[in-house]
Short mmCIF file of C-alpha atoms in Angstrom, two decimals:
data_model
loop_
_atom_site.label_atom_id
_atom_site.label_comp_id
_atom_site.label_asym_id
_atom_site.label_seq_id
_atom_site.Cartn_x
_atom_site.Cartn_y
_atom_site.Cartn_z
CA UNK A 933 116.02 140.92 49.33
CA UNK A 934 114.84 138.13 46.83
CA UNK A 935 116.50 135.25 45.34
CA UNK A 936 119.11 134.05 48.00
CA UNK A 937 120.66 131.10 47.14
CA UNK A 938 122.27 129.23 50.58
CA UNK A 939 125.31 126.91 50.10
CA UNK A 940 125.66 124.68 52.86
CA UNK A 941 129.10 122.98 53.50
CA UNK A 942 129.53 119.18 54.88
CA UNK A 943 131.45 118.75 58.43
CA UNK A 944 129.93 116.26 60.03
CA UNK A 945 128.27 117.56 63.52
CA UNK A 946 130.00 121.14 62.63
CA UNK A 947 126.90 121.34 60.39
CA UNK A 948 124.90 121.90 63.46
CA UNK A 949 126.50 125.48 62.60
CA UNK A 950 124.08 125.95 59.52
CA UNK A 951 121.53 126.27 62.51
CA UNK A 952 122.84 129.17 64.27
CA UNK A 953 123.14 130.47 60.72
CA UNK A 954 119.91 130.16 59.66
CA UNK A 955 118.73 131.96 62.91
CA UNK A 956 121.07 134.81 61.74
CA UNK A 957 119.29 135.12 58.14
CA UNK A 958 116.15 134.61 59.32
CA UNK A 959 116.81 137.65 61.93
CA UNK A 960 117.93 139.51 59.00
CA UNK A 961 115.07 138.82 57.19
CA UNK A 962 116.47 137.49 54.65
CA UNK A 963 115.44 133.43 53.82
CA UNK A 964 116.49 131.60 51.40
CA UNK A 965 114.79 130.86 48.19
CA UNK A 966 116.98 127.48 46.89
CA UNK A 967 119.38 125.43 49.14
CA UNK A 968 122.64 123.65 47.90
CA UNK A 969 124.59 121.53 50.56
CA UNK A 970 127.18 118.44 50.53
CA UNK A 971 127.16 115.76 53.16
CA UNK A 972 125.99 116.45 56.18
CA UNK A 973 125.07 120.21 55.12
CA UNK A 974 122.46 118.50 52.98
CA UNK A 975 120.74 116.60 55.78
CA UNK A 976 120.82 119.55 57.75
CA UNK A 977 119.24 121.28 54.78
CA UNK A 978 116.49 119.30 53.65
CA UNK A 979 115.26 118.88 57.27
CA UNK A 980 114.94 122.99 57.76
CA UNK A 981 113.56 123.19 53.99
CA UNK A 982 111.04 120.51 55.34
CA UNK A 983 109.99 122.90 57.39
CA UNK A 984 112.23 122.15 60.76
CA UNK A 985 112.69 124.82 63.28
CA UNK A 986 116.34 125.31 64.17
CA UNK A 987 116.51 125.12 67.94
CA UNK A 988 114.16 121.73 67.67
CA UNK A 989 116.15 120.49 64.84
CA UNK A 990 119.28 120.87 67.24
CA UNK A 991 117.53 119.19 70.03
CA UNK A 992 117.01 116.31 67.76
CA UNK A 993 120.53 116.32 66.43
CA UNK A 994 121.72 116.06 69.57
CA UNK A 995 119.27 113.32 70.43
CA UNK A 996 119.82 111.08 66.99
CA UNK A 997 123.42 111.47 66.66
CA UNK A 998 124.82 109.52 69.60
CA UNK A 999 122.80 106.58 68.37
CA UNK A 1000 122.71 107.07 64.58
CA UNK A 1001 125.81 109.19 63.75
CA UNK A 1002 128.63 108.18 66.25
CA UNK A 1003 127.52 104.92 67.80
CA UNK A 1004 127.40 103.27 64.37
CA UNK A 1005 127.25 99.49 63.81
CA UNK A 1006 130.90 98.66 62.95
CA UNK A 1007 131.24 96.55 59.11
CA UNK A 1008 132.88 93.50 60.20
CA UNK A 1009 136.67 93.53 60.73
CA UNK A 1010 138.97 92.36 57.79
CA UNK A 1011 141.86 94.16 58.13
CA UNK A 1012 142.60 96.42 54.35
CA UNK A 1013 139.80 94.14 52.91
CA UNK A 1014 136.94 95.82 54.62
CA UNK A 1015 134.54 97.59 52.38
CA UNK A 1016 134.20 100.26 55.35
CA UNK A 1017 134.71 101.09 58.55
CA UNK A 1018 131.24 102.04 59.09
CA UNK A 1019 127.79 100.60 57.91
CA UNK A 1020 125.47 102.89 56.35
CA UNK A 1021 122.16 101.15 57.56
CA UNK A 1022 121.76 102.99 61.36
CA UNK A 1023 123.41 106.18 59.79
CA UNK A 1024 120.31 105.85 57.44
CA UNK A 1025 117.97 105.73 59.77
CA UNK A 1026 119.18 108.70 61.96
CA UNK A 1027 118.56 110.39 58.84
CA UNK A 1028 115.44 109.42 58.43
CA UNK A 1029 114.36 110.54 61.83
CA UNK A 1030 116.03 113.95 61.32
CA UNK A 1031 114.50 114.57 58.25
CA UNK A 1032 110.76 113.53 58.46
CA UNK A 1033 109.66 113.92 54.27
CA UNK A 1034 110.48 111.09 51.68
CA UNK A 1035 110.67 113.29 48.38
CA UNK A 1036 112.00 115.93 47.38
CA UNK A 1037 109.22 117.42 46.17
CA UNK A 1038 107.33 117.56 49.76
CA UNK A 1039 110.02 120.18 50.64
CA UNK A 1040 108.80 123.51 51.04
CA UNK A 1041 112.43 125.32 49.79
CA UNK A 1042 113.75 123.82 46.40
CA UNK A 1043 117.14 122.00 47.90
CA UNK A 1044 120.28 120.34 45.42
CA UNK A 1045 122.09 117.59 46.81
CA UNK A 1046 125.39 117.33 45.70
CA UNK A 1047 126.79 113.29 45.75
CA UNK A 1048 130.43 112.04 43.84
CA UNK A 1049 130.58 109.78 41.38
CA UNK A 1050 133.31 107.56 42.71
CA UNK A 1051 133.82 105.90 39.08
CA UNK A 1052 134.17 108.87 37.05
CA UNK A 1053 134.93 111.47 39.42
CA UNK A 1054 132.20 113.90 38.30
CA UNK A 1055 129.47 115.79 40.60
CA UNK A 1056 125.96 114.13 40.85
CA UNK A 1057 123.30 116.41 41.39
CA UNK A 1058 119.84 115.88 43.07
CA UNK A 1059 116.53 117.55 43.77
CA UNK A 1060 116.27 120.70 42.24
CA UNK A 1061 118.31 121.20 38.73
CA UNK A 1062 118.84 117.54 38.73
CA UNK A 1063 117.73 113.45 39.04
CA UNK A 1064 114.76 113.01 41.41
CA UNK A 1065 115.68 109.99 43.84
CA UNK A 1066 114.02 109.19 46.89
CA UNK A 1067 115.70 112.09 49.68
CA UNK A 1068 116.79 109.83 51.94
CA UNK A 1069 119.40 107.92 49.36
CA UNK A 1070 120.75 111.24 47.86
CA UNK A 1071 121.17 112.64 51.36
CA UNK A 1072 122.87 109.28 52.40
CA UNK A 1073 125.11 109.38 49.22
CA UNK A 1074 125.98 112.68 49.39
CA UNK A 1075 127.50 112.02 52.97
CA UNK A 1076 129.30 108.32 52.02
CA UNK A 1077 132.77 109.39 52.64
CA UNK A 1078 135.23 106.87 51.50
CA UNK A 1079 137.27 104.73 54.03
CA UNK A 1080 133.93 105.54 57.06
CA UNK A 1081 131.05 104.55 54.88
CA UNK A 1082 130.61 102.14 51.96
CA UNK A 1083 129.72 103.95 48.39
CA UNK A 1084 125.88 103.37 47.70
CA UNK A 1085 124.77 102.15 44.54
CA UNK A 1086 121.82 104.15 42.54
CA UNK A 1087 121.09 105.11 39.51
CA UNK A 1088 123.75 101.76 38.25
CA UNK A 1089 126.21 104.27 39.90
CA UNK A 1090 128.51 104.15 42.61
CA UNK A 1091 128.02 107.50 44.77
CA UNK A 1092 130.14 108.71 47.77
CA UNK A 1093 130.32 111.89 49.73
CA UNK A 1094 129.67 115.09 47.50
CA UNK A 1095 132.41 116.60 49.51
CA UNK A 1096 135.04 115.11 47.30
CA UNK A 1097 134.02 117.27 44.20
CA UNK A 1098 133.40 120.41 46.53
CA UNK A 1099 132.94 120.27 50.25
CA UNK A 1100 131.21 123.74 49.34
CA UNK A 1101 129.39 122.91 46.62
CA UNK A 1102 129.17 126.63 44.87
CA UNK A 1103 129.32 124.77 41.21
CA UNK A 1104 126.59 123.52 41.26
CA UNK A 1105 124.76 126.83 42.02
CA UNK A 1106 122.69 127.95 38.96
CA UNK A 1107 122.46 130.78 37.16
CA UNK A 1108 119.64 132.12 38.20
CA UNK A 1109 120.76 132.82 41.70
CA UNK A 1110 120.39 136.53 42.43
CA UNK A 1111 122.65 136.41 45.60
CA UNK A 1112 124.67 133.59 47.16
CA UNK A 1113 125.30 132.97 51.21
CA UNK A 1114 127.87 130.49 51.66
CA UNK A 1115 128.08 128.47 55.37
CA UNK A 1116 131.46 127.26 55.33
CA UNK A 1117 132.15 124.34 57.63
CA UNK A 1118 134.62 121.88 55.73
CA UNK A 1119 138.14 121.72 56.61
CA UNK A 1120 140.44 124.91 56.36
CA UNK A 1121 143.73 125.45 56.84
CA UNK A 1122 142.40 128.52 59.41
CA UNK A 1123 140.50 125.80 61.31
CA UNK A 1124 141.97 125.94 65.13
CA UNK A 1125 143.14 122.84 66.70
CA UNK A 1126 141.45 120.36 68.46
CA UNK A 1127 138.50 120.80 71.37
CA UNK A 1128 139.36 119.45 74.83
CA UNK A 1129 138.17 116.12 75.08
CA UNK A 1130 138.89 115.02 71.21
CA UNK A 1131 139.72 110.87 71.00
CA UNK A 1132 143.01 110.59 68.80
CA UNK A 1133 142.02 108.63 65.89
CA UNK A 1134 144.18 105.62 64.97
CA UNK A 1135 147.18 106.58 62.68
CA UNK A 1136 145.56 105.12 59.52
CA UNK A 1137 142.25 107.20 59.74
CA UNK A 1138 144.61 110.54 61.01
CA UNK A 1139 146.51 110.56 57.89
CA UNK A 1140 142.93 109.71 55.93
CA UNK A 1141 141.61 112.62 57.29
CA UNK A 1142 144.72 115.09 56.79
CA UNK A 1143 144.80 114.46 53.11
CA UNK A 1144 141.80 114.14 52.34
CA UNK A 1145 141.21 117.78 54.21
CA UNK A 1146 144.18 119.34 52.81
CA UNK A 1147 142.02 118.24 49.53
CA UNK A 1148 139.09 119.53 50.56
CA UNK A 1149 140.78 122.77 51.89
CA UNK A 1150 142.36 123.92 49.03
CA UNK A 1151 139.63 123.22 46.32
CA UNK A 1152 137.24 125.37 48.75
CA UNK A 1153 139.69 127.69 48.28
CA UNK A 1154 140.19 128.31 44.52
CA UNK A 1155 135.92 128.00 43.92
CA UNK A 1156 135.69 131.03 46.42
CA UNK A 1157 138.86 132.82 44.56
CA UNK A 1158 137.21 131.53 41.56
CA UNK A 1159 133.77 132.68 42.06
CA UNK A 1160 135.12 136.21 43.32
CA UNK A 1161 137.38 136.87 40.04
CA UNK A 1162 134.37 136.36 37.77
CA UNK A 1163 132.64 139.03 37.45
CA UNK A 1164 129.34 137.22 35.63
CA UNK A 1165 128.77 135.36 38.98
CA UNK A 1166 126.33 137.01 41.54
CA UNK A 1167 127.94 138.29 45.04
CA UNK A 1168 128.85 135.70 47.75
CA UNK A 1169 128.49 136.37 51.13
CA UNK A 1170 131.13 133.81 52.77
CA UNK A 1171 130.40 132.80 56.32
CA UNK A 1172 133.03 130.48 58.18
CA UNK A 1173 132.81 129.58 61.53
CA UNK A 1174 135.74 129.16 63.64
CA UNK A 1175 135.36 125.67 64.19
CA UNK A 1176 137.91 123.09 65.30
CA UNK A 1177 139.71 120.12 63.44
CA UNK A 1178 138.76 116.61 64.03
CA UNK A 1179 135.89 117.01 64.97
CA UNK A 1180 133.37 115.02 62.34
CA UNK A 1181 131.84 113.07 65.20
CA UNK A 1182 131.71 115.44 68.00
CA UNK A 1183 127.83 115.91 68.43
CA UNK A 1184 128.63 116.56 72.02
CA UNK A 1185 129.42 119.91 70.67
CA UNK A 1186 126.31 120.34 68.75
CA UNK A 1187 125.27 123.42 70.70
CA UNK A 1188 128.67 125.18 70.40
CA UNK A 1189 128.73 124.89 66.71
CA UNK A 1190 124.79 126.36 66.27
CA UNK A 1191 126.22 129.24 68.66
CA UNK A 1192 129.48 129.70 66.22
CA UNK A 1193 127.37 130.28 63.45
CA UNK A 1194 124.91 132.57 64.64
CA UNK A 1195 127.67 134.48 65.38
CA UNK A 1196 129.84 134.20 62.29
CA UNK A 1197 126.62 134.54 60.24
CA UNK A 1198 125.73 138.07 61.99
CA UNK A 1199 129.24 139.40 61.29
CA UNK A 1200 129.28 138.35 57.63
CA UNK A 1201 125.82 139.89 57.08
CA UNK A 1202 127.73 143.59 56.95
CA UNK A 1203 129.00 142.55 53.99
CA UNK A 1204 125.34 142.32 52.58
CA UNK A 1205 125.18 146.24 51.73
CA UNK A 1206 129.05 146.64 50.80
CA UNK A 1207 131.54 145.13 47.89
CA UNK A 1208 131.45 141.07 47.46
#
């Protein structure tokens, strides 16, 4: 089959699930011909369309994110005054170690990266079917979620995570996608609860991350109705893991999530050959 059009979700470390995914299309035989991912989806996208195998790219995920994802540099305290919780610069450099090309055209798949205006609220896109920016700064704006990370500034725009427009970005698939596999690992009101071993977060950043995931949640869920009901739109495949809540920073569980989607990946793939 020709012309399949991947839509990677953000999640934070559940993205190691577009792994175990990958592994399932690739059994399949079936790779993908353009990639479109939010937030972390996106970094774990443009380092497999840079030609990463899966099972090293998890090794190094696992590797890199205790330093670059979870042990980030705290911004310096001020109370409701801070710009951030988090800095951007080590995140940016975990980054750059997992994904080892500077441009998007060194990629061997076409990939869009989907950022947020934070301004005017509308969807930035990057790579292929829109601006060409150095891939590290998309990929880092694309995954500046308000309240963790500080917006970055490009373009004389102020970009944050692309999650807020679409967590799964299906809008900004074009129209010449023949077929369309979605990896859904954003929050969901089907998402079980926490893993043993999850930190409560403070009660601020709890009730950050409930709203903005109710959000999230429900605008997942009206594109997918959306995309279903029109009948101009090419089929979707929908693949969601059964991941748990609260679980952004838990690249302990790396390996669990690349397992999860393998597995929810294989099951969806029946629906290749049958109705969308």
């Amino acid at each position: 089959m020709s012309g399949v059009t991947l839509v990677l979700s953000g999640g934070g470390a559940k993205a190691a699930a577009h792994l175990g995914a990958w592994r399932a299309l690739a059994d399949a035989n079936l790779h993908p011909t353009h990639v479109v991912a939010a937030s972390m989806g996106a970094v774990v996208g443009a380092a497999l369309c840079a030609g990463a195998e899966p099972d090293a790219l998890l090794g190094r995920l696992a590797g890199v994110g205790p330093r670059g994802i979870v042990k980030v540099r705290l911004a310096p305290f001020q109370g409701v005054f801070a710009g951030s919780l988090l800095q951007l610069e080590p995140f940016r450099r975990a980054v750059a170690e997992l994904v080892v090309v500077a441009r998007f055209a060194d990629l061997h798949i076409p990939l869009t990266v989907v950022a947020t205006d934070l301004d005017r609220g509308a969807a930035v896109r990057f790579g292929a079917g829109g601006e060409d920016v150095a891939l590290v700064d998309a990929l880092v704006a694309s995954c500046a979620l308000p309240v963790y990370f500080p917006a970055l500034w490009l373009g004389g725009r102020r970009l944050g995570d692309g999650g807020l427009r679409g967590v799964l970005p299906l809008e900004a698939v074009d129209g010449s996608a023949e077929r369309v596999i979605a990896v859904d690992v954003g929050p969901g009101f089907d998402a079980p609860d926490e893993a043993p071993g999850t930190k409560p977060l403070p009660p601020v950043l709890r009730a950050h991350d409930d709203a903005t995931g109710i959000l999230m949640a429900a605008l997942t869920e009206s594109q997918v109705a959306r995309w279903r009901c029109d009948a101009a739109r090419p089929p979707l495949t929908y693949v969601r893991p059964r991941l748990e809540r609260a679980a952004t920073f838990r690249v302990d569980r790396v390996r669990a999530y690349a397992d999860a989607g393998y597995d929810a990946a294989q099951a969806a793939l029946a629906a290749l050959a049958g109705p969308r």
